[in-house]
Structure formats: C-alpha cells, structure tokens
Short mmCIF file of C-alpha atoms in Angstrom, two decimals:
data_model
loop_
_atom_site.label_atom_id
_atom_site.label_comp_id
_atom_site.label_asym_id
_atom_site.label_seq_id
_atom_site.Cartn_x
_atom_site.Cartn_y
_atom_site.Cartn_z
CA MET U 1 0.00 0.00 0.00
CA CYS U 2 2.76 2.44 0.96
CA LEU U 3 4.71 1.54 -2.15
CA ALA U 4 1.70 2.31 -4.36
CA VAL U 5 1.23 5.69 -2.67
CA LEU U 6 4.91 6.54 -3.08
CA CYS U 7 4.87 5.54 -6.76
CA SER U 8 1.76 7.65 -7.35
CA LEU U 9 3.29 10.63 -5.59
CA PHE U 10 6.51 10.29 -7.57
CA SER U 11 4.55 10.15 -10.85
CA ILE U 12 2.59 13.28 -9.98
CA LEU U 13 5.75 15.18 -9.03
CA ALA U 14 7.54 14.07 -12.20
CA ALA U 15 4.61 15.20 -14.38
CA ALA U 16 4.52 18.57 -12.60
CA PHE U 17 8.26 19.02 -13.16
CA VAL U 18 7.95 18.28 -16.89
CA ARG U 19 5.06 20.73 -17.25
CA SER U 20 6.97 23.47 -15.43
CA GLN U 21 9.97 22.96 -17.72
CA GLU U 22 7.78 23.14 -20.83
CA ALA U 23 5.89 26.22 -19.60
CA GLY U 24 8.89 28.48 -20.24
CA GLN U 25 9.52 27.03 -23.69
CA ASN U 26 8.54 28.75 -26.92
CA PRO U 27 10.39 26.71 -29.56
CA ALA U 28 11.08 27.91 -33.08
CA ILE U 29 13.13 26.81 -36.08
CA VAL U 30 15.47 28.97 -38.16
CA TYR U 31 14.03 29.11 -41.70
CA ALA U 32 16.61 31.44 -43.23
CA GLU U 33 19.51 29.60 -44.90
CA VAL U 34 22.06 31.52 -42.79
CA VAL U 35 21.25 34.24 -40.28
CA SER U 36 23.43 36.50 -38.12
CA ILE U 37 22.28 36.60 -34.53
CA LYS U 38 22.77 40.08 -33.11
CA SER U 39 23.82 41.15 -29.62
CA GLU U 40 20.96 43.70 -29.53
CA PRO U 41 17.63 44.07 -31.38
CA SER U 42 19.08 46.25 -34.14
CA ALA U 43 20.40 45.61 -37.66
CA SER U 44 23.46 47.71 -36.82
CA ALA U 45 24.25 45.76 -33.63
CA LYS U 46 27.33 43.57 -33.40
CA ASP U 47 26.98 39.97 -34.60
CA ALA U 48 26.92 37.54 -31.67
CA PHE U 49 27.01 34.33 -33.73
CA ILE U 50 25.60 32.74 -36.90
CA LEU U 51 22.87 30.11 -37.22
CA HIS U 52 21.89 27.91 -40.13
CA GLU U 53 18.56 26.71 -41.44
CA GLY U 54 16.95 24.04 -39.26
CA THR U 55 18.49 25.14 -35.96
CA LYS U 56 16.05 24.94 -33.05
CA VAL U 57 15.86 28.00 -30.80
CA ASN U 58 13.70 29.08 -27.88
CA ILE U 59 12.03 32.51 -28.15
CA LYS U 60 12.27 34.43 -24.87
CA GLU U 61 10.84 37.81 -25.86
CA THR U 62 9.92 39.96 -28.84
CA VAL U 63 10.67 43.64 -29.43
CA GLY U 64 9.27 45.10 -32.64
CA ASN U 65 10.56 42.97 -35.54
CA TRP U 66 13.15 41.20 -33.35
CA SER U 67 13.00 38.07 -31.22
CA LYS U 68 15.39 37.25 -28.39
CA VAL U 69 16.39 33.62 -28.78
CA VAL U 70 18.22 31.11 -26.59
CA LEU U 71 19.96 28.00 -27.89
CA ALA U 72 20.34 24.65 -26.14
CA ASP U 73 23.88 25.67 -25.08
CA ASP U 74 22.43 28.86 -23.47
CA SER U 75 23.78 31.20 -26.17
CA VAL U 76 21.53 34.27 -26.35
CA GLY U 77 20.98 36.77 -29.14
CA TRP U 78 18.47 38.65 -31.26
CA VAL U 79 17.14 37.62 -34.68
CA GLU U 80 14.67 39.22 -37.05
CA LYS U 81 11.28 37.52 -36.67
CA ASP U 82 11.06 36.75 -40.41
CA ALA U 83 14.08 34.39 -40.13
CA ILE U 84 12.38 32.00 -37.69
CA ARG U 85 9.03 30.24 -37.32
CA ALA U 86 7.45 29.30 -34.01
CA LEU U 87 6.53 25.64 -33.54
CA LYS U 88 3.55 26.17 -31.23
#
C-alpha cells in the first residue's frame, strides 16, 4: 500500500516538473539559410554568432521585428522575426 502511494506521488511530481519545464519554452526553427544573430535588437548591432537553417531555438521575448532567442547551449541573441518560425 505504501509503495503504491509513493509511486503515485513520484509520478505526480515528475509530471509537474515536466510541465513546469515546458511552460517556459517557446520553440522555433530557423528558416533562413544563414542568419546573423545580433547582440541587440538592431540591424546595426554587433553579430553575436551565426545560425543555419533548421536550428532549433527558444524565443524568450519579442521587441518590434526582433525576437530574443536562446539555444540549447544557453547562447543568447536577437534575430529578425522573419528568419524564424514558431513551432507552437
């Protein structure tokens, strides 16, 4: 009986953890062949790094025509919204 209760509790906690992790996610894919990720939301800003078509990013915020994106390795930068497409 105790084992069943513990297993149920563990399952509920694991599901809650997964949901909380997904709640902050806003995945997108780079659709431009090659795109320069900027350090600030401006075309004249310094390039932070370059991404290629098919790269998955996570959109954190949007300012005008720019989206702040985070990669799996925690690299952060700004990209024009037209270069990516949200998955949700």
